[in-house]
PDB file of C-alpha atoms in Angstrom:
ATOM      1  CA  MET Y  24     -24.513 -21.905 -63.373  1.00 50.00           C
ATOM      2  CA  SER Y  25     -21.509 -22.779 -65.551  1.00 60.00           C
ATOM      3  CA  TYR Y  26     -18.595 -24.799 -64.260  1.00 64.00           C
ATOM      4  CA  PRO Y  27     -15.749 -24.150 -64.240  1.00 66.00           C
ATOM      5  CA  ARG Y  28     -16.689 -20.525 -63.664  1.00 76.00           C
ATOM      6  CA  SER Y  29     -16.330 -18.394 -66.763  1.00 82.00           C
ATOM      7  CA  ALA Y  30     -14.142 -15.975 -64.779  1.00 82.00           C
ATOM      8  CA  PHE Y  31     -11.483 -18.707 -64.627  1.00 92.00           C
ATOM      9  CA  ALA Y  32     -11.562 -19.562 -68.352  1.00 92.00           C
ATOM     10  CA  GLU Y  33      -8.291 -18.951 -70.197  1.00 93.00           C
ATOM     11  CA  HIS Y  34      -8.811 -18.050 -73.863  1.00 91.00           C
ATOM     12  CA  ASN Y  35      -5.244 -17.092 -74.800  1.00 93.00           C
ATOM     13  CA  THR Y  36      -4.113 -20.163 -76.765  1.00 94.00           C
ATOM     14  CA  GLU Y  37      -0.454 -19.123 -76.552  1.00 94.00           C
ATOM     15  CA  ARG Y  38      -0.685 -19.510 -72.786  1.00 94.00           C
ATOM     16  CA  LEU Y  39      -2.372 -22.899 -73.216  1.00 96.00           C
ATOM     17  CA  TRP Y  40       0.379 -24.139 -75.576  1.00 96.00           C
ATOM     18  CA  GLN Y  41       2.975 -22.859 -73.105  1.00 95.00           C
ATOM     19  CA  LEU Y  42       1.433 -24.838 -70.249  1.00 97.00           C
ATOM     20  CA  ILE Y  43       1.413 -28.017 -72.379  1.00 97.00           C
ATOM     21  CA  ASN Y  44       5.070 -27.544 -73.303  1.00 95.00           C
ATOM     22  CA  GLU Y  45       6.111 -26.872 -69.712  1.00 95.00           C
ATOM     23  CA  HIS Y  46       3.935 -29.629 -68.167  1.00 97.00           C
ATOM     24  CA  PRO Y  47       3.764 -32.384 -70.813  1.00 97.00           C
ATOM     25  CA  LEU Y  48       2.728 -35.239 -68.513  1.00 98.00           C
ATOM     26  CA  ALA Y  49      -0.907 -35.694 -69.518  1.00 98.00           C
ATOM     27  CA  THR Y  50      -3.804 -37.661 -68.093  1.00 98.00           C
ATOM     28  CA  LEU Y  51      -5.852 -39.356 -70.818  1.00 97.00           C
ATOM     29  CA  VAL Y  52      -9.368 -40.567 -70.090  1.00 95.00           C
ATOM     30  CA  VAL Y  53      -9.777 -44.051 -71.577  1.00 90.00           C
ATOM     31  CA  PRO Y  54     -13.418 -44.847 -72.382  1.00 86.00           C
ATOM     32  CA  ASN Y  55     -14.889 -48.290 -71.662  1.00 83.00           C
ATOM     33  CA  SER Y  56     -11.714 -49.666 -70.121  1.00 82.00           C
ATOM     34  CA  GLU Y  57     -10.673 -51.373 -66.887  1.00 87.00           C
ATOM     35  CA  THR Y  58      -7.915 -48.752 -66.886  1.00 89.00           C
ATOM     36  CA  PRO Y  59      -9.903 -45.511 -67.011  1.00 92.00           C
ATOM     37  CA  PHE Y  60      -6.864 -43.209 -66.953  1.00 95.00           C
ATOM     38  CA  VAL Y  61      -3.465 -43.296 -68.616  1.00 96.00           C
ATOM     39  CA  HIS Y  62      -0.623 -40.938 -67.730  1.00 97.00           C
ATOM     40  CA  MET Y  63       2.027 -40.180 -70.338  1.00 96.00           C
ATOM     41  CA  SER Y  64       4.056 -37.351 -71.799  1.00 97.00           C
ATOM     42  CA  LEU Y  65       2.692 -35.836 -75.006  1.00 97.00           C
ATOM     43  CA  SER Y  66       4.171 -33.275 -77.372  1.00 96.00           C
ATOM     44  CA  LEU Y  67       2.596 -30.723 -79.656  1.00 96.00           C
ATOM     45  CA  ASN Y  68       3.470 -31.044 -83.312  1.00 94.00           C
ATOM     46  CA  SER Y  69       5.032 -28.008 -84.978  1.00 92.00           C
ATOM     47  CA  LYS Y  70       1.667 -26.762 -86.321  1.00 94.00           C
ATOM     48  CA  ARG Y  71      -0.050 -27.252 -82.941  1.00 96.00           C
ATOM     49  CA  THR Y  72      -2.784 -29.321 -84.551  1.00 97.00           C
ATOM     50  CA  HIS Y  73      -1.923 -32.684 -82.955  1.00 97.00           C
ATOM     51  CA  LEU Y  74      -0.517 -34.189 -79.789  1.00 98.00           C
ATOM     52  CA  LEU Y  75       2.137 -36.865 -80.350  1.00 98.00           C
ATOM     53  CA  GLY Y  76       2.930 -39.864 -78.194  1.00 97.00           C
ATOM     54  CA  HIS Y  77       3.964 -43.488 -78.060  1.00 97.00           C
ATOM     55  CA  ALA Y  78       3.093 -46.369 -75.753  1.00 96.00           C
ATOM     56  CA  ASN Y  79       4.074 -49.966 -75.067  1.00 94.00           C
ATOM     57  CA  PRO Y  80       1.808 -52.759 -76.378  1.00 93.00           C
ATOM     58  CA  ALA Y  81       0.131 -53.326 -72.991  1.00 93.00           C
ATOM     59  CA  ASN Y  82      -1.206 -49.780 -72.871  1.00 95.00           C
ATOM     60  CA  PRO Y  83      -5.005 -49.598 -73.386  1.00 94.00           C
ATOM     61  CA  LEU Y  84      -4.503 -46.787 -75.898  1.00 95.00           C
ATOM     62  CA  THR Y  85      -3.366 -49.409 -78.408  1.00 94.00           C
ATOM     63  CA  GLN Y  86      -7.019 -50.530 -78.642  1.00 93.00           C
ATOM     64  CA  LEU Y  87      -8.386 -47.040 -79.284  1.00 92.00           C
ATOM     65  CA  ASP Y  88      -7.491 -46.186 -82.876  1.00 92.00           C
ATOM     66  CA  LYS Y  89      -9.967 -43.532 -84.078  1.00 94.00           C
ATOM     67  CA  ALA Y  90     -11.489 -43.118 -80.587  1.00 94.00           C
ATOM     68  CA  GLN Y  91     -12.428 -39.716 -79.182  1.00 95.00           C
ATOM     69  CA  LEU Y  92     -10.378 -38.918 -76.079  1.00 95.00           C
ATOM     70  CA  GLN Y  93     -10.227 -36.320 -73.357  1.00 97.00           C
ATOM     71  CA  VAL Y  94      -6.747 -35.161 -72.313  1.00 98.00           C
ATOM     72  CA  LEU Y  95      -5.833 -33.134 -69.247  1.00 98.00           C
ATOM     73  CA  PHE Y  96      -2.590 -31.216 -68.717  1.00 98.00           C
ATOM     74  CA  ARG Y  97      -2.115 -30.046 -65.162  1.00 97.00           C
ATOM     75  CA  GLY Y  98       0.086 -27.037 -64.563  1.00 97.00           C
ATOM     76  CA  PRO Y  99       1.224 -25.535 -61.268  1.00 97.00           C
ATOM     77  CA  ASP Y 100      -1.121 -25.158 -58.298  1.00 97.00           C
ATOM     78  CA  ALA Y 101      -1.117 -23.696 -54.802  1.00 97.00           C
ATOM     79  CA  TYR Y 102      -3.023 -23.918 -51.528  1.00 97.00           C
ATOM     80  CA  LEU Y 103      -3.900 -20.485 -50.194  1.00 97.00           C
ATOM     81  CA  SER Y 104      -4.803 -19.812 -46.561  1.00 96.00           C
ATOM     82  CA  PRO Y 105      -6.468 -16.774 -44.964  1.00 95.00           C
ATOM     83  CA  SER Y 106      -3.545 -16.789 -42.519  1.00 95.00           C
ATOM     84  CA  GLN Y 107      -1.198 -16.033 -45.415  1.00 94.00           C
ATOM     85  CA  VAL Y 108      -3.141 -13.475 -47.427  1.00 93.00           C
ATOM     86  CA  ALA Y 109      -5.433 -10.703 -46.241  1.00 89.00           C
ATOM     87  CA  GLY Y 110      -8.566 -10.618 -48.370  1.00 89.00           C
ATOM     88  CA  ILE Y 111      -9.103 -14.382 -48.437  1.00 92.00           C
ATOM     89  CA  MET Y 112     -12.029 -15.382 -46.222  1.00 92.00           C
ATOM     90  CA  LEU Y 113     -11.684 -19.178 -46.591  1.00 94.00           C
ATOM     91  CA  PRO Y 114      -8.877 -21.531 -47.648  1.00 95.00           C
ATOM     92  CA  THR Y 115      -8.789 -22.110 -51.396  1.00 94.00           C
ATOM     93  CA  TRP Y 116      -6.688 -23.804 -54.066  1.00 96.00           C
ATOM     94  CA  ASP Y 117      -5.615 -22.065 -57.263  1.00 96.00           C
ATOM     95  CA  TYR Y 118      -4.359 -23.887 -60.351  1.00 97.00           C
ATOM     96  CA  ALA Y 119      -3.858 -23.882 -64.108  1.00 97.00           C
ATOM     97  CA  THR Y 120      -5.046 -26.702 -66.383  1.00 97.00           C
ATOM     98  CA  VAL Y 121      -5.609 -27.355 -70.080  1.00 98.00           C
ATOM     99  CA  HIS Y 122      -8.235 -29.737 -71.465  1.00 97.00           C
ATOM    100  CA  ILE Y 123      -8.135 -31.147 -74.988  1.00 98.00           C
ATOM    101  CA  SER Y 124     -10.687 -33.222 -76.881  1.00 97.00           C
ATOM    102  CA  GLY Y 125      -9.571 -35.068 -79.964  1.00 97.00           C
ATOM    103  CA  GLN Y 126      -9.414 -38.229 -82.004  1.00 97.00           C
ATOM    104  CA  LEU Y 127      -6.587 -40.707 -81.529  1.00 97.00           C
ATOM    105  CA  ARG Y 128      -5.059 -42.221 -84.659  1.00 97.00           C
ATOM    106  CA  GLU Y 129      -2.294 -44.764 -84.889  1.00 97.00           C
ATOM    107  CA  ILE Y 130       0.871 -43.696 -86.697  1.00 97.00           C
ATOM    108  CA  THR Y 131       1.970 -46.587 -88.906  1.00 96.00           C
ATOM    109  CA  HIS Y 132       4.510 -45.307 -91.443  1.00 95.00           C
ATOM    110  CA  PRO Y 133       8.147 -45.574 -90.246  1.00 94.00           C
ATOM    111  CA  ASP Y 134       8.965 -42.041 -91.445  1.00 95.00           C
ATOM    112  CA  ASP Y 135       6.041 -40.630 -89.451  1.00 96.00           C
ATOM    113  CA  LYS Y 136       7.091 -42.609 -86.383  1.00 96.00           C
ATOM    114  CA  TYR Y 137      10.599 -41.236 -86.729  1.00 95.00           C
ATOM    115  CA  ALA Y 138       9.288 -37.669 -87.061  1.00 95.00           C
ATOM    116  CA  ALA Y 139       7.066 -38.102 -83.984  1.00 95.00           C
ATOM    117  CA  MET Y 140       9.988 -39.429 -81.942  1.00 95.00           C
ATOM    118  CA  GLN Y 141      12.206 -36.574 -83.115  1.00 94.00           C
ATOM    119  CA  CYS Y 142       9.545 -34.063 -82.059  1.00 93.00           C
ATOM    120  CA  GLN Y 143       9.414 -35.532 -78.556  1.00 94.00           C
ATOM    121  CA  LEU Y 144      13.193 -35.743 -78.242  1.00 94.00           C
ATOM    122  CA  LYS Y 145      13.506 -32.098 -79.292  1.00 92.00           C
ATOM    123  CA  GLN Y 146      11.139 -31.097 -76.497  1.00 91.00           C
ATOM    124  CA  PHE Y 147      12.301 -33.392 -73.710  1.00 93.00           C
ATOM    125  CA  GLU Y 148      16.049 -33.885 -74.161  1.00 92.00           C
ATOM    126  CA  SER Y 149      18.514 -31.548 -72.475  1.00 90.00           C
ATOM    127  CA  PRO Y 150      20.203 -29.255 -75.021  1.00 89.00           C
ATOM    128  CA  ALA Y 151      23.463 -29.663 -73.089  1.00 91.00           C
ATOM    129  CA  ASN Y 152      23.768 -33.403 -73.692  1.00 90.00           C
ATOM    130  CA  PRO Y 153      20.883 -34.646 -75.853  1.00 92.00           C
ATOM    131  CA  TRP Y 154      20.280 -38.272 -76.716  1.00 94.00           C
ATOM    132  CA  GLY Y 155      19.401 -38.747 -80.374  1.00 91.00           C
ATOM    133  CA  MET Y 156      18.068 -41.401 -82.716  1.00 91.00           C
ATOM    134  CA  SER Y 157      21.397 -41.269 -84.543  1.00 91.00           C
ATOM    135  CA  MET Y 158      22.852 -43.230 -81.624  1.00 92.00           C
ATOM    136  CA  LEU Y 159      20.905 -46.300 -82.766  1.00 92.00           C
ATOM    137  CA  SER Y 160      21.455 -48.467 -85.822  1.00 94.00           C
ATOM    138  CA  GLU Y 161      18.739 -48.763 -88.456  1.00 93.00           C
ATOM    139  CA  ASN Y 162      17.995 -52.285 -87.211  1.00 95.00           C
ATOM    140  CA  GLN Y 163      17.648 -51.041 -83.632  1.00 95.00           C
ATOM    141  CA  ILE Y 164      15.305 -48.267 -84.753  1.00 94.00           C
ATOM    142  CA  ALA Y 165      13.202 -50.700 -86.777  1.00 94.00           C
ATOM    143  CA  LYS Y 166      12.947 -53.064 -83.791  1.00 94.00           C
ATOM    144  CA  LEU Y 167      12.068 -50.208 -81.436  1.00 93.00           C
ATOM    145  CA  PHE Y 168       9.389 -48.907 -83.772  1.00 94.00           C
ATOM    146  CA  SER Y 169       7.875 -52.382 -84.169  1.00 94.00           C
ATOM    147  CA  GLN Y 170       7.555 -52.711 -80.385  1.00 95.00           C
ATOM    148  CA  LEU Y 171       5.863 -49.376 -79.715  1.00 96.00           C
ATOM    149  CA  PHE Y 172       2.431 -47.989 -80.528  1.00 97.00           C
ATOM    150  CA  PHE Y 173       2.851 -44.508 -82.030  1.00 97.00           C
ATOM    151  CA  PHE Y 174      -0.143 -42.225 -82.192  1.00 98.00           C
ATOM    152  CA  ASN Y 175      -1.344 -38.690 -82.594  1.00 98.00           C
ATOM    153  CA  ILE Y 176      -4.419 -36.970 -81.236  1.00 98.00           C
ATOM    154  CA  GLU Y 177      -5.988 -34.441 -83.571  1.00 98.00           C
ATOM    155  CA  ILE Y 178      -6.982 -31.443 -81.467  1.00 98.00           C
ATOM    156  CA  ALA Y 179     -10.703 -30.799 -81.939  1.00 98.00           C
ATOM    157  CA  SER Y 180     -11.053 -28.395 -79.006  1.00 97.00           C
ATOM    158  CA  ILE Y 181      -8.821 -26.858 -76.375  1.00 97.00           C
ATOM    159  CA  THR Y 182      -9.910 -25.030 -73.231  1.00 95.00           C
ATOM    160  CA  GLY Y 183      -8.046 -23.704 -70.259  1.00 96.00           C
ATOM    161  CA  THR Y 184      -9.040 -23.223 -66.649  1.00 96.00           C
ATOM    162  CA  PHE Y 185      -6.670 -20.865 -64.870  1.00 96.00           C
ATOM    163  CA  LYS Y 186      -8.167 -20.367 -61.407  1.00 96.00           C
ATOM    164  CA  LEU Y 187      -6.115 -17.429 -60.204  1.00 95.00           C
ATOM    165  CA  SER Y 188      -8.418 -15.828 -57.626  1.00 94.00           C
ATOM    166  CA  GLN Y 189      -9.980 -13.639 -60.320  1.00 92.00           C
ATOM    167  CA  ASN Y 190     -12.930 -13.167 -57.945  1.00 90.00           C
ATOM    168  CA  LYS Y 191     -10.664 -11.336 -55.486  1.00 92.00           C
ATOM    169  CA  SER Y 192      -9.548  -7.706 -55.511  1.00 93.00           C
ATOM    170  CA  ASN Y 193      -6.473  -6.658 -57.458  1.00 93.00           C
ATOM    171  CA  ASP Y 194      -4.633  -5.930 -54.184  1.00 94.00           C
ATOM    172  CA  THR Y 195      -5.392  -9.439 -52.905  1.00 94.00           C
ATOM    173  CA  ARG Y 196      -4.264 -11.003 -56.174  1.00 94.00           C
ATOM    174  CA  GLN Y 197      -1.016  -9.040 -56.100  1.00 94.00           C
ATOM    175  CA  ALA Y 198      -0.451 -10.226 -52.524  1.00 94.00           C
ATOM    176  CA  ILE Y 199      -1.041 -13.824 -53.653  1.00 95.00           C
ATOM    177  CA  ALA Y 200       1.365 -13.412 -56.555  1.00 95.00           C
ATOM    178  CA  HIS Y 201       4.006 -12.022 -54.182  1.00 95.00           C
ATOM    179  CA  LEU Y 202       3.475 -14.871 -51.703  1.00 95.00           C
ATOM    180  CA  LEU Y 203       3.788 -17.512 -54.416  1.00 96.00           C
ATOM    181  CA  GLU Y 204       6.886 -15.853 -55.855  1.00 95.00           C
ATOM    182  CA  THR Y 205       8.461 -15.796 -52.380  1.00 95.00           C
ATOM    183  CA  GLN Y 206       7.656 -19.511 -52.023  1.00 95.00           C
ATOM    184  CA  GLY Y 207       9.204 -20.246 -55.437  1.00 95.00           C
ATOM    185  CA  ASN Y 208       5.866 -21.532 -56.748  1.00 96.00           C
ATOM    186  CA  PRO Y 209       5.730 -21.301 -60.571  1.00 95.00           C
ATOM    187  CA  LEU Y 210       2.033 -20.406 -60.391  1.00 96.00           C
ATOM    188  CA  SER Y 211       3.178 -16.885 -59.439  1.00 94.00           C
ATOM    189  CA  ARG Y 212       4.156 -16.274 -63.075  1.00 92.00           C
ATOM    190  CA  TYR Y 213       0.582 -16.974 -64.174  1.00 92.00           C
ATOM    191  CA  TYR Y 214      -0.693 -14.368 -61.719  1.00 88.00           C
ATOM    192  CA  GLN Y 215       1.811 -11.815 -62.893  1.00 71.00           C
ATOM    193  CA  GLN Y 216       0.743 -12.320 -66.497  1.00 67.00           C
ATOM    194  CA  LYS Y 217      -2.902 -11.957 -65.470  1.00 51.00           C
ATOM    195  CA  THR Y 218      -2.465  -8.966 -63.171  1.00 43.00           C
ATOM    196  CA  GLY Y 219      -0.342  -7.193 -65.738  1.00 42.00           C
TER     197      GLY Y 219
END
């Protein structure tokens, strides 16, 4: 038996990229380390071939140049109870996640560091009042870049698990989507895309 169940596999890469952009705080599995997991925000590059990030010198990622890593992005989730939805026999938990495998490589050239930082700022800063690198002097930027470990992760594979009660009837799934929408849970949007 396969796990996760093939019924929950998400193959639409546009939906996977969207989840990464909306939920950029990733969990990275660090092999052979006293710190087996690292949590940090990552951005997709413009071609969607690499994840971009930076870390302080104490981060175990600084010792992993050229290492193969596993990265998890966790989207919205929801607990579902039989008392809330007819058609559910037992309590369950639905969720959306993206898993990436890839090789980490240190970014060393100042221009590439600058481009990586710009990519992250473009994604994370508020358009209403964005902070920009132009607010720093060249000396400040050089010092900042010398103190941080910049890296990218080349995406070798990407898979999604969107457990959205696909094993339930369409009526039950519509009831779940309505419940989640009423609760303001963003997972409802994933149901609505799936149920059409």
